[in-house]
Amino acid sequence: MHCDLLIKNGFILPQPRLGTMIANGFVAIRGTTIKALGPMAELGEVAAAKTIDAAGCLVMPGLVNGHVHGAMTLFRGLADDLPLMEWLEGHIFPAESRYVNEEMVYWSTKLAAAEMLLGGVTLLADSYFCMDGAARAYAEIGMRAVAAHGVIDFPAPGVADPSRNLDVVADYCQRWQGHSLLTPAVFAHSPYTCSAGTLQGARKLAQEQGVDLYIHLGESKFEAELIRADGLSPTAYLDSLGVLDDGVVAIHCVWLTGADMDILASRGCRVVSCPESNMKLASGVAPVAALHERGIAVGLGTDGCASNNNLDMFSEMGSVARLAKVDCLMPEILPASQVLQMATTIGATVLGQQGLGSLAPGAKADCIVIDLYQPHLTPFYNSDLLVYGAKARDVRDVVVDGQLVVQDRLLLSMDVAEVMDQVRGLAATVREGK
């Protein structure tokens, strides 16, 4: 057998859903796909252009960050310990209007990508403004991304005239259609920052472009009370506009009634939960287990660095599992195996990237190697420990689309020092208020 990359001698976790591991196995990659995998005893003769020895390590599918505002790395720690609306209106929206442009988005997104890749994320959904800068960043470093351009009803970075917001997003989507790693999408910020006409226009635009619509929904008590003043919950309001269907990804979904969850299920909507951001902003706990029970696909995301303040998906997995248990007072609810799927196979499905999130012959070669030779990962009985004990820094190697982009914890596809220097320079301008 001939292959471009051979990963050998490791524990292999092909299907997070099953949790079954190959104790001493290999993954052979040719081009962008997995050629073969199995026990080392079945490997036979192989000619590999490059070989990675994964002895003492676990090889598994790459993680999926279902919701991030990558460029907000620039605002990491800018305004902490505040309620959502005070944080947004008093700090984040003003900073964005002053400092966000395509170049800022490019460098700050590269910084986010560095953090995510080093933490084992191979697929993500990024929602922000000036998204050509983000798309360039992800494409250059070889990261798989859904990049959704923002729509909002007031002047925004790159869209000075709100009346042109949908035109700008349409042009953006057309520019990035057909890219091998980058999928464009539409991001309607929220039901309280977009008018009914804008929400309906965004949904129509996404349908015309053949892309998904992302929207913050039910994130805070403020949102629930503001829109309920008109007699409908935020979810029911969107449904009354004809916005909700199987092309919609709803983010957060903390403030939902049982009827709201039934609407999302009946419309085929997908959901992304961001537990640590919701905790930090005191927004509440999303009913993830109840959503799963209704057959809704629920992924997992970090949100942006300004409200988290990290992009560590291992931490998110532990948080969402523990929150569900304490919220329901049921230790058996949302088990680790289900949470691991949220960050892999289910997460990929939520982002419209079916087929990713598992390792199998013919599948896209997106995988990570986790160093198990760590005190906090010893002993390693099964994959549940990935949810309750693993950390982003345990990731040793990362492969995206067949390309080795992280080796021995070093990024190969970008100069991290240059990226950090660029963002530090941008931060100096923010700090000085220029």
CSV table of C-alpha atoms in Angstrom, one decimal:
chain,number,residue,atom,x,y,z
A,1,MET,CA,0.0,0.0,0.0
A,2,HIS,CA,1.2,3.5,-0.8
A,3,CYS,CA,0.1,6.5,1.2
A,4,ASP,CA,1.1,10.1,1.8
A,5,LEU,CA,0.9,10.0,5.6
A,6,LEU,CA,0.9,7.0,8.0
A,7,ILE,CA,0.0,7.4,11.6
A,8,LYS,CA,0.9,4.1,13.5
A,9,ASN,CA,1.2,2.4,16.9
A,10,GLY,CA,-1.5,4.5,18.5
A,11,PHE,CA,-4.9,3.9,20.1
A,12,ILE,CA,-7.4,4.6,17.4
A,13,LEU,CA,-10.9,6.0,18.1
A,14,PRO,CA,-12.7,5.8,14.7
A,15,GLN,CA,-16.3,6.4,15.8
A,16,PRO,CA,-16.9,8.6,18.9
A,17,ARG,CA,-20.5,7.3,18.9
A,18,LEU,CA,-19.3,3.7,19.6
A,19,GLY,CA,-16.4,4.5,21.9
A,20,THR,CA,-14.6,1.4,20.7
A,21,MET,CA,-10.9,1.8,20.3
A,22,ILE,CA,-8.2,-0.2,18.4
A,23,ALA,CA,-5.5,-0.8,21.0
A,24,ASN,CA,-2.6,-0.7,18.6
A,25,GLY,CA,-3.5,0.6,15.2
A,26,PHE,CA,-2.8,2.7,12.2
A,27,VAL,CA,-4.4,5.3,10.0
A,28,ALA,CA,-3.2,5.6,6.4
A,29,ILE,CA,-3.9,8.8,4.4
A,30,ARG,CA,-3.6,9.3,0.7
A,31,GLY,CA,-4.3,12.8,-0.6
A,32,THR,CA,-7.2,14.3,1.3
A,33,THR,CA,-8.9,11.1,2.4
A,34,ILE,CA,-8.3,8.1,4.7
A,35,LYS,CA,-7.1,5.1,2.7
A,36,ALA,CA,-7.2,2.5,5.4
A,37,LEU,CA,-7.2,2.0,9.2
A,38,GLY,CA,-7.1,-0.9,11.5
A,39,PRO,CA,-4.8,-2.9,13.9
A,40,MET,CA,-1.1,-2.8,13.2
A,41,ALA,CA,-1.2,-6.6,12.7
A,42,GLU,CA,-3.2,-5.9,9.5
A,43,LEU,CA,-1.0,-3.2,8.1
A,44,GLY,CA,1.3,-5.2,5.9
A,45,GLU,CA,3.8,-3.6,3.7
A,46,VAL,CA,3.4,0.1,3.2
A,47,ALA,CA,5.3,2.9,1.5
A,48,ALA,CA,4.6,6.2,3.2
A,49,ALA,CA,5.9,9.6,2.3
A,50,LYS,CA,5.7,10.6,6.0
A,51,THR,CA,5.2,8.6,9.1
A,52,ILE,CA,4.0,9.6,12.6
A,53,ASP,CA,4.7,7.3,15.5
A,54,ALA,CA,1.6,7.6,17.8
A,55,ALA,CA,2.8,5.2,20.5
A,56,GLY,CA,1.3,6.2,23.8
A,57,CYS,CA,-1.2,8.5,22.0
A,58,LEU,CA,-4.8,8.4,20.9
A,59,VAL,CA,-5.8,9.1,17.3
A,60,MET,CA,-9.3,10.4,16.9
A,61,PRO,CA,-11.4,12.7,14.6
A,62,GLY,CA,-10.7,16.4,14.8
A,63,LEU,CA,-13.0,18.5,17.0
A,64,VAL,CA,-15.7,20.8,15.7
A,65,ASN,CA,-16.2,24.3,17.2
A,66,GLY,CA,-19.8,25.1,16.2
A,67,HIS,CA,-19.8,28.8,17.0
A,68,VAL,CA,-17.0,31.3,17.2
A,69,HIS,CA,-16.3,35.0,16.4
A,70,GLY,CA,-12.7,34.4,15.5
A,71,ALA,CA,-11.6,38.1,15.1
A,72,MET,CA,-12.8,38.9,18.6
A,73,THR,CA,-9.5,37.5,19.9
A,74,LEU,CA,-8.5,41.2,19.7
A,75,PHE,CA,-11.1,42.0,22.4
A,76,ARG,CA,-10.1,39.1,24.7
A,77,GLY,CA,-10.3,40.5,28.3
A,78,LEU,CA,-11.4,43.9,27.1
A,79,ALA,CA,-14.6,43.9,29.2
A,80,ASP,CA,-15.3,41.1,31.7
A,81,ASP,CA,-17.9,40.4,34.4
A,82,LEU,CA,-20.8,42.3,32.8
A,83,PRO,CA,-24.3,41.4,31.8
A,84,LEU,CA,-24.8,40.6,28.1
A,85,MET,CA,-26.5,43.8,27.0
A,86,GLU,CA,-24.2,46.1,29.0
A,87,TRP,CA,-21.2,44.2,27.6
A,88,LEU,CA,-22.5,44.4,24.1
A,89,GLU,CA,-23.8,48.0,24.0
A,90,GLY,CA,-21.3,49.6,26.3
A,91,HIS,CA,-18.2,47.9,25.2
A,92,ILE,CA,-18.2,45.5,22.3
A,93,PHE,CA,-20.4,47.3,19.7
A,94,PRO,CA,-18.4,50.6,20.2
A,95,ALA,CA,-15.1,48.8,19.9
A,96,GLU,CA,-16.2,46.9,16.8
A,97,SER,CA,-17.4,50.1,15.1
A,98,ARG,CA,-14.0,51.7,15.8
A,99,TYR,CA,-11.5,49.0,15.3
A,100,VAL,CA,-12.9,46.3,13.0
A,101,ASN,CA,-11.8,46.2,9.4
A,102,GLU,CA,-10.7,43.5,7.0
A,103,GLU,CA,-7.1,43.6,8.0
A,104,MET,CA,-7.9,43.4,11.7
A,105,VAL,CA,-10.2,40.5,11.0
A,106,TYR,CA,-7.5,38.8,9.0
A,107,TRP,CA,-4.8,38.9,11.7
A,108,SER,CA,-7.2,38.4,14.7
A,109,THR,CA,-8.8,35.4,13.0
A,110,LYS,CA,-5.3,33.9,12.4
A,111,LEU,CA,-4.7,34.1,16.1
A,112,ALA,CA,-8.0,32.4,16.8
A,113,ALA,CA,-7.1,29.7,14.2
A,114,ALA,CA,-3.8,29.1,15.9
A,115,GLU,CA,-5.4,28.6,19.3
A,116,MET,CA,-8.1,26.3,17.8
A,117,LEU,CA,-5.7,24.2,15.7
A,118,LEU,CA,-3.3,23.7,18.7
A,119,GLY,CA,-6.3,22.6,20.7
A,120,GLY,CA,-7.4,20.0,18.1
A,121,VAL,CA,-10.2,21.9,16.2
A,122,THR,CA,-10.2,21.0,12.5
A,123,LEU,CA,-13.7,22.4,11.6
A,124,LEU,CA,-15.4,25.5,12.8
A,125,ALA,CA,-18.2,27.9,12.1
A,126,ASP,CA,-17.2,31.6,12.4
A,127,SER,CA,-19.8,34.4,12.3
A,128,TYR,CA,-18.6,38.0,12.1
A,129,PHE,CA,-18.1,41.0,9.8
A,130,CYS,CA,-15.5,41.8,7.2
A,131,MET,CA,-15.5,38.1,6.6
A,132,ASP,CA,-13.3,38.2,3.5
A,133,GLY,CA,-10.5,38.7,6.0
A,134,ALA,CA,-11.5,35.7,8.0
A,135,ALA,CA,-12.0,33.5,4.9
A,136,ARG,CA,-8.5,34.5,3.7
A,137,ALA,CA,-7.0,33.6,7.0
A,138,TYR,CA,-8.6,30.1,7.3
A,139,ALA,CA,-7.9,29.3,3.6
A,140,GLU,CA,-4.2,30.3,3.9
A,141,ILE,CA,-3.6,28.1,7.0
A,142,GLY,CA,-5.5,25.1,5.7
A,143,MET,CA,-8.4,25.0,8.2
A,144,ARG,CA,-11.8,23.8,7.4
A,145,ALA,CA,-14.4,26.5,8.1
A,146,VAL,CA,-18.0,27.7,7.6
A,147,ALA,CA,-17.6,31.5,7.5
A,148,ALA,CA,-20.8,33.4,7.9
A,149,HIS,CA,-21.0,37.1,7.1
A,150,GLY,CA,-23.0,39.2,9.5
A,151,VAL,CA,-26.2,41.1,8.8
A,152,ILE,CA,-27.4,43.7,11.3
A,153,ASP,CA,-29.7,46.7,11.1
A,154,PHE,CA,-27.3,49.5,12.0
A,155,PRO,CA,-23.9,50.6,10.5
A,156,ALA,CA,-21.4,47.7,10.9
A,157,PRO,CA,-17.8,47.1,10.0
A,158,GLY,CA,-17.6,46.8,6.2
A,159,VAL,CA,-21.3,47.7,5.8
A,160,ALA,CA,-21.6,51.5,6.5
A,161,ASP,CA,-25.1,51.6,4.9
A,162,PRO,CA,-27.4,49.1,6.6
A,163,SER,CA,-29.8,49.2,3.6
A,164,ARG,CA,-27.0,47.4,1.6
A,165,ASN,CA,-26.3,44.7,4.2
A,166,LEU,CA,-27.8,41.9,2.2
A,167,ASP,CA,-26.1,42.9,-1.0
A,168,VAL,CA,-22.7,42.9,0.7
A,169,VAL,CA,-23.3,39.4,2.1
A,170,ALA,CA,-24.6,38.1,-1.3
A,171,ASP,CA,-21.4,39.3,-2.9
A,172,TYR,CA,-19.3,37.7,-0.2
A,173,CYS,CA,-21.1,34.3,-0.6
A,174,GLN,CA,-20.6,34.3,-4.3
A,175,ARG,CA,-16.9,35.0,-4.0
A,176,TRP,CA,-16.3,32.0,-1.7
A,177,GLN,CA,-18.6,29.4,-3.3
A,178,GLY,CA,-16.8,26.2,-4.3
A,179,HIS,CA,-13.7,26.6,-2.1
A,180,SER,CA,-12.3,23.2,-1.0
A,181,LEU,CA,-12.1,24.1,2.7
A,182,LEU,CA,-14.2,27.3,3.1
A,183,THR,CA,-18.0,27.3,3.0
A,184,PRO,CA,-19.7,30.7,3.1
A,185,ALA,CA,-22.9,31.3,5.1
A,186,VAL,CA,-25.2,34.1,6.3
A,187,PHE,CA,-25.2,35.3,9.9
A,188,ALA,CA,-28.3,37.3,11.1
A,189,HIS,CA,-27.1,38.6,14.4
A,190,SER,CA,-30.2,38.2,16.5
A,191,PRO,CA,-34.0,38.8,16.6
A,192,TYR,CA,-33.5,42.1,18.5
A,193,THR,CA,-30.8,43.6,16.2
A,194,CYS,CA,-32.5,42.7,12.9
A,195,SER,CA,-35.9,43.8,11.7
A,196,ALA,CA,-38.5,41.4,10.5
A,197,GLY,CA,-37.7,42.4,6.9
A,198,THR,CA,-34.0,41.9,7.4
A,199,LEU,CA,-34.6,38.5,9.0
A,200,GLN,CA,-36.8,37.4,6.1
A,201,GLY,CA,-34.4,38.8,3.6
A,202,ALA,CA,-31.4,37.0,5.2
A,203,ARG,CA,-33.3,33.7,5.1
A,204,LYS,CA,-34.2,34.3,1.4
A,205,LEU,CA,-30.6,35.2,0.6
A,206,ALA,CA,-29.3,32.1,2.2
A,207,GLN,CA,-31.7,29.9,0.3
A,208,GLU,CA,-30.8,31.6,-3.0
A,209,GLN,CA,-27.1,31.1,-2.3
A,210,GLY,CA,-27.6,27.5,-1.2
A,211,VAL,CA,-26.0,28.2,2.2
A,212,ASP,CA,-27.1,28.0,5.9
A,213,LEU,CA,-28.4,30.9,8.0
A,214,TYR,CA,-26.8,31.3,11.5
A,215,ILE,CA,-28.6,33.3,14.2
A,216,HIS,CA,-28.2,34.0,17.9
A,217,LEU,CA,-31.5,32.9,19.5
A,218,GLY,CA,-32.8,32.8,23.0
A,219,GLU,CA,-29.4,33.8,24.5
A,220,SER,CA,-30.6,36.0,27.3
A,221,LYS,CA,-33.5,36.9,29.6
A,222,PHE,CA,-33.4,40.4,28.1
A,223,GLU,CA,-34.1,39.0,24.6
A,224,ALA,CA,-36.9,36.8,25.9
A,225,GLU,CA,-38.6,39.6,27.7
A,226,LEU,CA,-38.1,42.2,24.9
A,227,ILE,CA,-39.6,40.1,22.2
A,228,ARG,CA,-42.3,38.5,24.5
A,229,ALA,CA,-43.6,42.0,25.0
A,230,ASP,CA,-45.1,41.6,21.5
A,231,GLY,CA,-46.8,38.4,22.7
A,232,LEU,CA,-44.4,35.8,21.2
A,233,SER,CA,-41.2,34.2,22.4
A,234,PRO,CA,-38.1,34.9,20.2
A,235,THR,CA,-38.4,31.4,18.7
A,236,ALA,CA,-42.2,31.7,18.0
A,237,TYR,CA,-41.5,35.2,16.6
A,238,LEU,CA,-39.0,33.9,14.1
A,239,ASP,CA,-41.4,31.1,13.2
A,240,SER,CA,-44.2,33.5,12.6
A,241,LEU,CA,-41.9,35.3,10.0
A,242,GLY,CA,-41.3,32.0,8.2
A,243,VAL,CA,-37.6,32.2,9.0
A,244,LEU,CA,-37.1,28.8,10.7
A,245,ASP,CA,-36.4,25.6,8.6
A,246,ASP,CA,-33.8,23.0,8.2
A,247,GLY,CA,-31.3,25.5,6.8
A,248,VAL,CA,-31.1,27.4,10.1
A,249,VAL,CA,-28.5,27.0,12.8
A,250,ALA,CA,-29.6,28.6,16.1
A,251,ILE,CA,-26.9,29.6,18.5
A,252,HIS,CA,-27.2,29.5,22.3
A,253,CYS,CA,-30.9,28.6,22.8
A,254,VAL,CA,-30.8,29.1,26.5
A,255,TRP,CA,-34.2,30.7,27.0
A,256,LEU,CA,-36.5,28.2,25.4
A,257,THR,CA,-39.9,26.9,26.4
A,258,GLY,CA,-41.1,23.4,25.7
A,259,ALA,CA,-43.2,24.9,22.9
A,260,ASP,CA,-40.1,26.6,21.5
A,261,MET,CA,-38.1,23.3,21.4
A,262,ASP,CA,-41.1,21.7,19.6
A,263,ILE,CA,-41.0,24.4,17.0
A,264,LEU,CA,-37.2,23.9,16.4
A,265,ALA,CA,-37.7,20.2,16.2
A,266,SER,CA,-40.7,20.4,13.8
A,267,ARG,CA,-38.8,22.9,11.5
A,268,GLY,CA,-35.6,20.7,11.4
A,269,CYS,CA,-33.4,23.5,12.9
A,270,ARG,CA,-30.0,22.7,14.3
A,271,VAL,CA,-28.6,24.2,17.5
A,272,VAL,CA,-25.2,25.1,18.9
A,273,SER,CA,-24.7,25.4,22.6
A,274,CYS,CA,-21.9,27.7,24.1
A,275,PRO,CA,-21.9,26.7,27.8
A,276,GLU,CA,-18.9,28.7,29.0
A,277,SER,CA,-19.9,31.9,27.3
A,278,ASN,CA,-23.4,31.5,28.7
A,279,MET,CA,-22.0,31.0,32.2
A,280,LYS,CA,-19.6,33.9,32.1
A,281,LEU,CA,-22.4,36.3,30.9
A,282,ALA,CA,-24.8,34.8,33.4
A,283,SER,CA,-27.2,34.1,30.5
A,284,GLY,CA,-28.3,30.7,31.9
A,285,VAL,CA,-28.0,27.0,31.0
A,286,ALA,CA,-29.2,25.7,27.7
A,287,PRO,CA,-31.6,22.7,27.9
A,288,VAL,CA,-29.2,20.5,25.8
A,289,ALA,CA,-30.6,17.2,27.0
A,290,ALA,CA,-34.2,18.2,26.3
A,291,LEU,CA,-33.2,19.3,22.8
A,292,HIS,CA,-31.5,16.0,22.2
A,293,GLU,CA,-34.6,14.2,23.4
A,294,ARG,CA,-36.6,15.9,20.7
A,295,GLY,CA,-34.2,14.7,18.0
A,296,ILE,CA,-32.6,18.1,17.5
A,297,ALA,CA,-29.0,18.0,16.4
A,298,VAL,CA,-27.0,20.0,19.0
A,299,GLY,CA,-23.4,20.9,18.5
A,300,LEU,CA,-20.9,22.6,20.8
A,301,GLY,CA,-19.1,26.0,20.5
A,302,THR,CA,-16.9,28.3,22.4
A,303,ASP,CA,-18.4,31.6,21.2
A,304,GLY,CA,-15.9,34.5,20.9
A,305,CYS,CA,-12.8,35.2,23.0
A,306,ALA,CA,-14.4,38.4,24.4
A,307,SER,CA,-17.1,36.4,26.2
A,308,ASN,CA,-15.3,33.1,27.1
A,309,ASN,CA,-12.2,33.9,27.0
A,310,ASN,CA,-10.7,30.9,25.4
A,311,LEU,CA,-11.3,28.6,22.4
A,312,ASP,CA,-10.7,25.3,24.2
A,313,MET,CA,-13.2,22.7,23.1
A,314,PHE,CA,-12.1,20.1,25.6
A,315,SER,CA,-13.1,22.6,28.3
A,316,GLU,CA,-16.5,23.1,26.6
A,317,MET,CA,-17.1,19.4,26.6
A,318,GLY,CA,-16.5,19.1,30.3
A,319,SER,CA,-18.7,22.2,31.0
A,320,VAL,CA,-21.7,21.2,29.0
A,321,ALA,CA,-21.7,17.7,30.5
A,322,ARG,CA,-21.5,18.9,34.1
A,323,LEU,CA,-23.9,21.8,33.6
A,324,ALA,CA,-26.6,19.4,32.3
A,325,LYS,CA,-26.2,17.2,35.3
A,326,VAL,CA,-26.4,19.9,37.9
A,327,ASP,CA,-29.2,21.6,36.1
A,328,CYS,CA,-31.3,18.5,36.0
A,329,LEU,CA,-30.0,17.0,39.2
A,330,MET,CA,-29.4,13.8,37.3
A,331,PRO,CA,-25.8,12.4,37.0
A,332,GLU,CA,-26.7,10.1,34.2
A,333,ILE,CA,-28.0,12.8,31.8
A,334,LEU,CA,-25.9,13.9,28.8
A,335,PRO,CA,-23.2,11.2,29.2
A,336,ALA,CA,-19.7,11.7,28.0
A,337,SER,CA,-20.2,9.6,24.9
A,338,GLN,CA,-23.0,11.9,23.7
A,339,VAL,CA,-20.9,15.0,24.5
A,340,LEU,CA,-18.0,13.7,22.5
A,341,GLN,CA,-20.3,13.3,19.6
A,342,MET,CA,-21.5,16.9,20.0
A,343,ALA,CA,-17.9,17.9,19.5
A,344,THR,CA,-17.3,15.6,16.5
A,345,THR,CA,-19.9,13.8,14.4
A,346,ILE,CA,-23.0,15.7,15.5
A,347,GLY,CA,-21.1,19.0,15.4
A,348,ALA,CA,-20.1,18.3,11.8
A,349,THR,CA,-23.7,17.5,10.9
A,350,VAL,CA,-24.9,20.7,12.6
A,351,LEU,CA,-22.6,22.7,10.3
A,352,GLY,CA,-23.8,20.9,7.2
A,353,GLN,CA,-20.6,18.9,6.9
A,354,GLN,CA,-22.0,15.4,7.0
A,355,GLY,CA,-19.3,12.7,6.8
A,356,LEU,CA,-16.8,14.5,8.9
A,357,GLY,CA,-16.2,13.8,12.6
A,358,SER,CA,-15.3,10.1,12.2
A,359,LEU,CA,-12.5,8.0,10.8
A,360,ALA,CA,-13.2,5.5,8.1
A,361,PRO,CA,-11.8,4.5,4.7
A,362,GLY,CA,-12.9,7.1,2.1
A,363,ALA,CA,-13.7,9.8,4.8
A,364,LYS,CA,-11.9,13.2,4.7
A,365,ALA,CA,-8.6,13.0,6.6
A,366,ASP,CA,-9.3,15.3,9.5
A,367,CYS,CA,-7.8,13.8,12.7
A,368,ILE,CA,-5.8,14.7,15.8
A,369,VAL,CA,-3.2,12.9,17.9
A,370,ILE,CA,-3.6,13.3,21.7
A,371,ASP,CA,-0.6,12.6,24.0
A,372,LEU,CA,-1.9,10.3,26.7
A,373,TYR,CA,1.3,10.2,28.6
A,374,GLN,CA,0.1,12.9,31.0
A,375,PRO,CA,-0.6,12.5,34.8
A,376,HIS,CA,-4.2,13.8,34.3
A,377,LEU,CA,-4.8,11.2,31.6
A,378,THR,CA,-3.4,8.2,33.5
A,379,PRO,CA,-4.8,5.6,33.6
A,380,PHE,CA,-6.9,5.8,30.3
A,381,TYR,CA,-9.6,3.3,30.5
A,382,ASN,CA,-11.9,4.7,27.8
A,383,SER,CA,-12.8,7.8,25.8
A,384,ASP,CA,-15.0,9.3,28.5
A,385,LEU,CA,-11.8,10.8,30.0
A,386,LEU,CA,-11.5,13.0,26.9
A,387,VAL,CA,-14.6,14.9,28.1
A,388,TYR,CA,-13.8,15.0,31.8
A,389,GLY,CA,-10.0,15.1,31.9
A,390,ALA,CA,-8.3,16.1,28.6
A,391,LYS,CA,-7.1,19.6,27.9
A,392,ALA,CA,-6.3,21.5,24.7
A,393,ARG,CA,-2.6,21.3,25.4
A,394,ASP,CA,-2.7,17.5,25.2
A,395,VAL,CA,-3.1,17.7,21.4
A,396,ARG,CA,0.2,16.8,19.8
A,397,ASP,CA,-0.5,16.5,16.0
A,398,VAL,CA,-3.3,17.8,13.8
A,399,VAL,CA,-4.2,16.7,10.2
A,400,VAL,CA,-6.7,18.7,8.1
A,401,ASP,CA,-7.7,17.5,4.7
A,402,GLY,CA,-4.8,15.2,4.6
A,403,GLN,CA,-2.3,17.9,5.5
A,404,LEU,CA,-0.2,17.9,8.6
A,405,VAL,CA,-0.7,21.4,10.1
A,406,VAL,CA,0.4,20.8,13.7
A,407,GLN,CA,3.4,18.5,14.5
A,408,ASP,CA,4.8,18.0,18.0
A,409,ARG,CA,2.6,20.9,19.1
A,410,LEU,CA,4.2,23.3,16.6
A,411,LEU,CA,2.0,25.0,13.9
A,412,LEU,CA,3.4,24.3,10.4
A,413,SER,CA,1.0,26.5,8.4
A,414,MET,CA,1.6,29.9,9.9
A,415,ASP,CA,4.2,32.0,11.8
A,416,VAL,CA,2.5,32.2,15.2
A,417,ALA,CA,5.0,34.7,16.5
A,418,GLU,CA,4.3,37.1,13.6
A,419,VAL,CA,0.5,36.7,14.2
A,420,MET,CA,0.8,37.4,17.9
A,421,ASP,CA,3.0,40.5,17.2
A,422,GLN,CA,0.4,41.8,14.7
A,423,VAL,CA,-2.4,41.4,17.2
A,424,ARG,CA,-0.4,42.9,20.0
A,425,GLY,CA,0.1,46.0,17.8
A,426,LEU,CA,-3.6,46.2,17.1
A,427,ALA,CA,-4.3,45.8,20.9
A,428,ALA,CA,-2.0,48.7,21.6
A,429,THR,CA,-4.2,50.9,19.5
A,430,VAL,CA,-7.3,49.7,21.3
A,431,ARG,CA,-5.6,50.3,24.7
A,432,GLU,CA,-4.6,53.8,23.8
A,433,GLY,CA,-8.1,54.5,22.5
A,434,LYS,CA,-6.9,55.7,19.1
